[in-house]
Amino acid sequence: RGMAVDLRGVTAVLLPGTGSDDDYVYRAFAPALHEAGAVVVAPAPQPDRLIEGYVSELQNAARLGAIVVGGVSIGAAVAVNWALAQPA
């Protein structure tokens, strides 16, 4: 069963993988998300604290309200792990 989700005005946080960057994930996913009405955020990776930096970006975005998360490679793994730990 499918479930429609209204993304208008919702912040979508996209996390790059180790072989990509914030520009790549923005270019890859933002057009479709913008078309759905989402506000897209693609934080730059911080190599010296990659996972901690991504978690911090997710927590900061979530302080403003519900968010959707996604990513590529390690970014996707961090996004899913964070979302499962923060079901709200």
Backbone as ProteinMPNN parsed JSONL, in Angstrom:
{"seq_chain_A": "RGMAVDLRGVTAVLLPGTGSDDDYVYRAFAPALHEAGAVVVAPAPQPDRLIEGYVSELQNAARLGAIVVGGVSIGAAVAVNWALAQPA", "coords_chain_A": {"N_chain_A": [[0.826, -1.177, 0.0], [0.518, 2.175, -0.853], [1.345, 5.431, 0.422], [0.449, 8.723, 0.433], [2.505, 11.548, 0.789], [2.748, 14.791, 1.857], [4.992, 17.114, 0.908], [5.218, 19.82, 0.866], [6.766, 22.676, 1.931], [8.255, 21.262, 3.781], [11.382, 20.485, 5.259], [14.006, 18.941, 3.605], [16.721, 17.059, 4.283], [19.73, 16.301, 2.868], [22.341, 14.033, 2.704], [25.685, 13.734, 1.714], [27.765, 11.101, 0.286], [30.977, 9.484, 0.874], [32.29, 9.666, -1.521], [31.182, 11.794, -2.774], [29.735, 15.122, -2.726], [28.181, 17.996, -1.121], [27.222, 19.601, -3.207], [26.815, 17.734, -5.266], [24.731, 15.971, -4.208], [22.737, 17.828, -3.923], [22.285, 18.698, -6.586], [21.481, 16.248, -7.656], [19.109, 15.476, -6.299], [17.542, 17.7, -5.545], [15.929, 18.991, -7.637], [13.59, 17.31, -8.033], [12.611, 17.226, -5.427], [12.137, 19.946, -4.938], [10.127, 20.337, -6.813], [8.13, 18.915, -5.568], [7.648, 20.595, -3.534], [9.32, 20.747, -1.338], [11.804, 22.065, 0.946], [15.15, 22.199, 0.4], [18.085, 21.056, 1.966], [21.505, 20.658, 1.919], [24.045, 19.739, 3.604], [27.525, 20.522, 3.804], [30.08, 18.047, 3.788], [32.066, 17.275, 6.656], [35.095, 16.294, 6.829], [36.784, 15.603, 9.034], [35.041, 14.989, 11.027], [32.89, 13.372, 10.081], [30.48, 11.645, 10.371], [29.514, 12.525, 12.879], [29.208, 15.23, 12.276], [27.18, 15.109, 10.325], [25.059, 14.045, 11.852], [24.721, 16.122, 13.674], [23.861, 18.166, 11.91], [21.389, 17.072, 11.118], [20.034, 17.019, 13.58], [19.948, 19.769, 14.155], [18.347, 20.727, 12.026], [15.971, 19.39, 12.596], [15.106, 20.642, 14.859], [13.548, 22.706, 14.057], [11.22, 21.609, 13.222], [9.343, 18.874, 11.729], [11.272, 16.796, 9.554], [12.458, 15.44, 6.429], [14.723, 12.911, 5.433], [17.629, 11.959, 3.587], [20.159, 10.45, 1.512], [23.393, 9.596, 0.131], [25.233, 6.653, -0.084], [27.373, 6.479, 2.655], [26.136, 8.684, 3.727], [23.43, 8.099, 3.327], [23.202, 5.893, 5.008], [23.681, 7.068, 7.525], [21.52, 8.839, 7.584], [19.264, 7.078, 7.564], [19.73, 5.594, 9.919], [19.585, 7.663, 11.822], [16.933, 8.538, 11.404], [15.459, 6.253, 12.144], [16.009, 6.214, 14.839], [14.775, 8.482, 15.623], [11.781, 8.641, 15.382], [9.706, 10.545, 15.311]], "CA_chain_A": [[0.0, 0.0, 0.0], [1.228, 3.45, -0.89], [0.821, 6.482, 1.262], [0.858, 10.028, -0.067], [3.131, 12.418, 1.767], [2.802, 16.17, 1.39], [6.294, 17.671, 1.242], [5.217, 21.283, 0.739], [7.31, 23.387, 3.083], [9.034, 20.372, 4.654], [12.819, 20.509, 4.999], [14.625, 17.673, 3.226], [18.162, 17.122, 4.53], [20.396, 15.32, 2.024], [23.711, 13.838, 3.163], [26.549, 13.131, 0.704], [28.626, 9.981, 0.627], [32.396, 9.83, 0.912], [32.757, 9.952, -2.871], [30.422, 12.904, -3.34], [29.71, 16.294, -1.858], [26.886, 18.652, -0.989], [26.79, 20.053, -4.529], [26.301, 16.574, -5.999], [23.425, 15.509, -3.728], [21.765, 18.881, -4.216], [21.941, 18.616, -8.015], [20.827, 14.966, -7.958], [17.796, 15.288, -5.678], [16.772, 18.925, -5.304], [14.864, 19.318, -8.594], [12.361, 16.562, -7.745], [12.106, 17.654, -4.12], [11.565, 21.289, -5.122], [8.858, 20.161, -7.53], [7.164, 18.44, -4.573], [7.434, 21.664, -2.568], [10.229, 20.658, -0.187], [12.943, 22.959, 1.098], [16.282, 21.27, 0.393], [19.325, 21.408, 2.662], [22.56, 19.678, 1.669], [25.211, 20.22, 4.332], [28.852, 20.103, 3.346], [30.721, 17.076, 4.681], [33.196, 17.702, 7.484], [35.876, 15.047, 6.837], [37.378, 15.268, 10.326], [33.957, 14.513, 11.903], [31.867, 13.151, 9.063], [29.212, 11.144, 10.909], [29.067, 13.451, 13.925], [28.758, 16.442, 11.606], [25.882, 14.835, 9.709], [24.064, 13.919, 12.928], [24.501, 17.478, 14.166], [23.036, 18.867, 10.917], [20.038, 16.52, 11.208], [19.436, 17.494, 14.831], [19.665, 21.203, 14.019], [17.2, 20.891, 11.132], [14.777, 18.847, 13.251], [14.659, 21.58, 15.898], [12.59, 23.623, 13.442], [10.014, 20.863, 12.881], [9.549, 17.581, 11.069], [12.119, 16.812, 8.365], [12.694, 14.181, 5.727], [16.161, 12.745, 5.293], [18.091, 11.07, 2.529], [21.587, 10.584, 1.282], [24.105, 8.693, -0.761], [26.262, 5.846, 0.555], [27.426, 6.657, 4.107], [25.12, 9.681, 4.061], [22.145, 7.394, 3.413], [23.239, 5.065, 6.214], [23.518, 7.966, 8.668], [20.143, 9.357, 7.537], [18.34, 6.017, 7.977], [19.973, 5.31, 11.336], [19.046, 8.776, 12.595], [15.469, 8.529, 11.283], [14.93, 5.143, 12.947], [16.163, 6.571, 16.247], [13.953, 9.686, 15.84], [10.602, 8.403, 14.541], [8.831, 11.717, 15.199]], "C_chain_A": [[0.874, 1.245, 0.0], [0.561, 4.456, 0.025], [1.343, 7.803, 0.722], [1.434, 10.861, 1.073], [3.227, 13.809, 1.147], [4.123, 16.784, 1.847], [6.341, 19.195, 1.15], [5.669, 21.935, 2.038], [8.142, 22.552, 4.03], [10.507, 20.458, 4.271], [13.303, 19.096, 4.711], [16.131, 17.833, 3.388], [18.81, 15.966, 3.771], [21.874, 15.232, 2.396], [24.555, 13.143, 2.085], [27.28, 11.896, 1.229], [30.075, 10.415, 0.619], [32.949, 10.159, -0.468], [32.002, 11.086, -3.535], [30.476, 14.088, -2.388], [28.317, 16.904, -1.85], [26.355, 19.141, -2.333], [26.181, 18.896, -5.32], [24.914, 16.159, -5.518], [22.355, 16.555, -3.987], [21.325, 18.791, -5.682], [21.167, 17.347, -8.342], [19.385, 14.909, -7.463], [16.93, 16.532, -5.56], [15.69, 19.2, -6.347], [13.544, 18.604, -8.291], [11.762, 16.992, -6.408], [11.505, 19.051, -4.19], [10.217, 21.205, -5.827], [7.75, 19.7, -6.574], [6.92, 19.469, -3.476], [8.351, 21.656, -1.363], [11.287, 21.76, -0.227], [14.16, 22.062, 1.272], [17.503, 21.866, 1.085], [20.317, 20.289, 2.389], [23.829, 20.166, 2.363], [26.516, 19.693, 3.741], [29.43, 19.082, 4.316], [31.886, 17.713, 5.438], [34.082, 16.475, 7.678], [36.435, 14.647, 8.195], [36.346, 14.795, 11.348], [32.722, 14.241, 11.053], [30.523, 12.742, 9.669], [28.668, 12.087, 11.973], [28.548, 14.752, 13.319], [27.398, 16.258, 10.961], [24.782, 14.744, 10.765], [23.728, 15.298, 13.49], [23.619, 18.28, 13.209], [21.585, 18.38, 10.963], [19.331, 17.025, 12.46], [19.07, 18.971, 14.749], [18.444, 21.438, 13.134], [15.912, 20.449, 11.814], [14.267, 19.761, 14.364], [13.583, 22.522, 15.367], [11.276, 22.94, 13.078], [10.363, 19.554, 12.209], [10.4, 17.758, 9.813], [12.034, 15.463, 7.674], [14.189, 14.115, 5.483], [16.466, 11.783, 4.161], [19.582, 11.249, 2.352], [22.096, 9.564, 0.304], [25.157, 7.965, 0.071], [26.256, 6.043, 2.071], [26.409, 7.701, 4.561], [23.749, 9.046, 4.202], [22.091, 6.544, 4.673], [23.041, 5.915, 7.466], [22.078, 8.466, 8.736], [19.141, 8.308, 8.031], [18.501, 5.709, 9.457], [19.376, 6.412, 12.211], [17.531, 8.76, 12.572], [14.851, 7.41, 12.135], [15.009, 5.453, 14.439], [15.288, 7.77, 16.624], [12.645, 9.559, 15.059], [9.646, 9.594, 14.413], [9.298, 12.604, 14.073]], "O_chain_A": [[1.84, 1.349, 0.756], [-0.62, 4.346, 0.354], [2.552, 7.978, 0.57], [0.902, 10.869, 2.184], [3.733, 13.969, 0.036], [4.345, 16.954, 3.046], [7.401, 19.793, 1.339], [5.051, 21.774, 3.09], [8.688, 23.084, 4.997], [10.84, 20.5, 3.087], [13.043, 18.17, 5.48], [16.748, 18.65, 2.705], [18.485, 14.801, 3.999], [22.577, 16.243, 2.401], [24.176, 12.077, 1.599], [27.397, 11.68, 2.436], [30.374, 11.586, 0.384], [33.96, 10.852, -0.582], [32.16, 11.318, -4.734], [31.175, 14.057, -1.375], [27.395, 16.395, -2.489], [25.148, 19.097, -2.568], [25.148, 19.062, -5.97], [24.005, 16.008, -6.334], [21.199, 16.217, -4.241], [20.13, 18.806, -5.977], [20.292, 17.361, -9.207], [18.525, 14.348, -8.142], [15.706, 16.427, -5.483], [14.598, 19.619, -5.964], [12.488, 19.237, -8.293], [10.543, 17.108, -6.278], [10.475, 19.314, -3.569], [9.279, 21.921, -5.476], [6.583, 20.051, -6.748], [6.092, 19.254, -2.592], [8.184, 22.47, -0.455], [11.612, 22.304, -1.283], [14.199, 21.249, 2.196], [17.898, 23.005, 0.833], [20.014, 19.115, 2.6], [24.603, 20.923, 1.777], [26.588, 18.568, 3.247], [29.29, 19.23, 5.53], [32.59, 18.575, 4.914], [33.848, 15.69, 8.597], [36.548, 13.455, 8.479], [36.704, 14.267, 12.401], [31.654, 14.808, 11.281], [29.529, 13.445, 9.486], [27.481, 12.412, 11.963], [27.561, 15.312, 13.797], [26.549, 17.147, 11.036], [23.7, 15.304, 10.589], [22.561, 15.595, 13.75], [22.723, 18.998, 13.652], [20.658, 19.182, 10.858], [18.164, 17.414, 12.406], [18.008, 19.378, 15.219], [17.594, 22.266, 13.464], [14.869, 21.075, 11.626], [13.108, 19.655, 14.764], [12.797, 23.071, 16.14], [10.323, 23.604, 12.672], [11.53, 19.172, 12.129], [10.264, 18.75, 9.096], [11.596, 14.473, 8.259], [14.847, 15.145, 5.342], [15.664, 10.91, 3.827], [20.19, 12.114, 2.983], [21.341, 8.78, -0.271], [25.886, 8.59, 0.841], [25.234, 5.799, 2.714], [25.878, 7.605, 5.668], [22.985, 9.409, 5.096], [21.055, 6.479, 5.335], [22.308, 5.518, 8.372], [21.483, 8.513, 9.812], [18.264, 8.624, 8.834], [17.508, 5.578, 10.174], [18.736, 6.126, 13.222], [16.898, 8.948, 13.611], [13.821, 7.62, 12.775], [14.165, 5.002, 15.214], [15.084, 8.043, 17.807], [12.433, 10.337, 14.129], [8.849, 9.633, 13.476], [8.693, 13.645, 13.815]]}, "name": "protein", "num_of_chains": 1, "seq": "RGMAVDLRGVTAVLLPGTGSDDDYVYRAFAPALHEAGAVVVAPAPQPDRLIEGYVSELQNAARLGAIVVGGVSIGAAVAVNWALAQPA"}
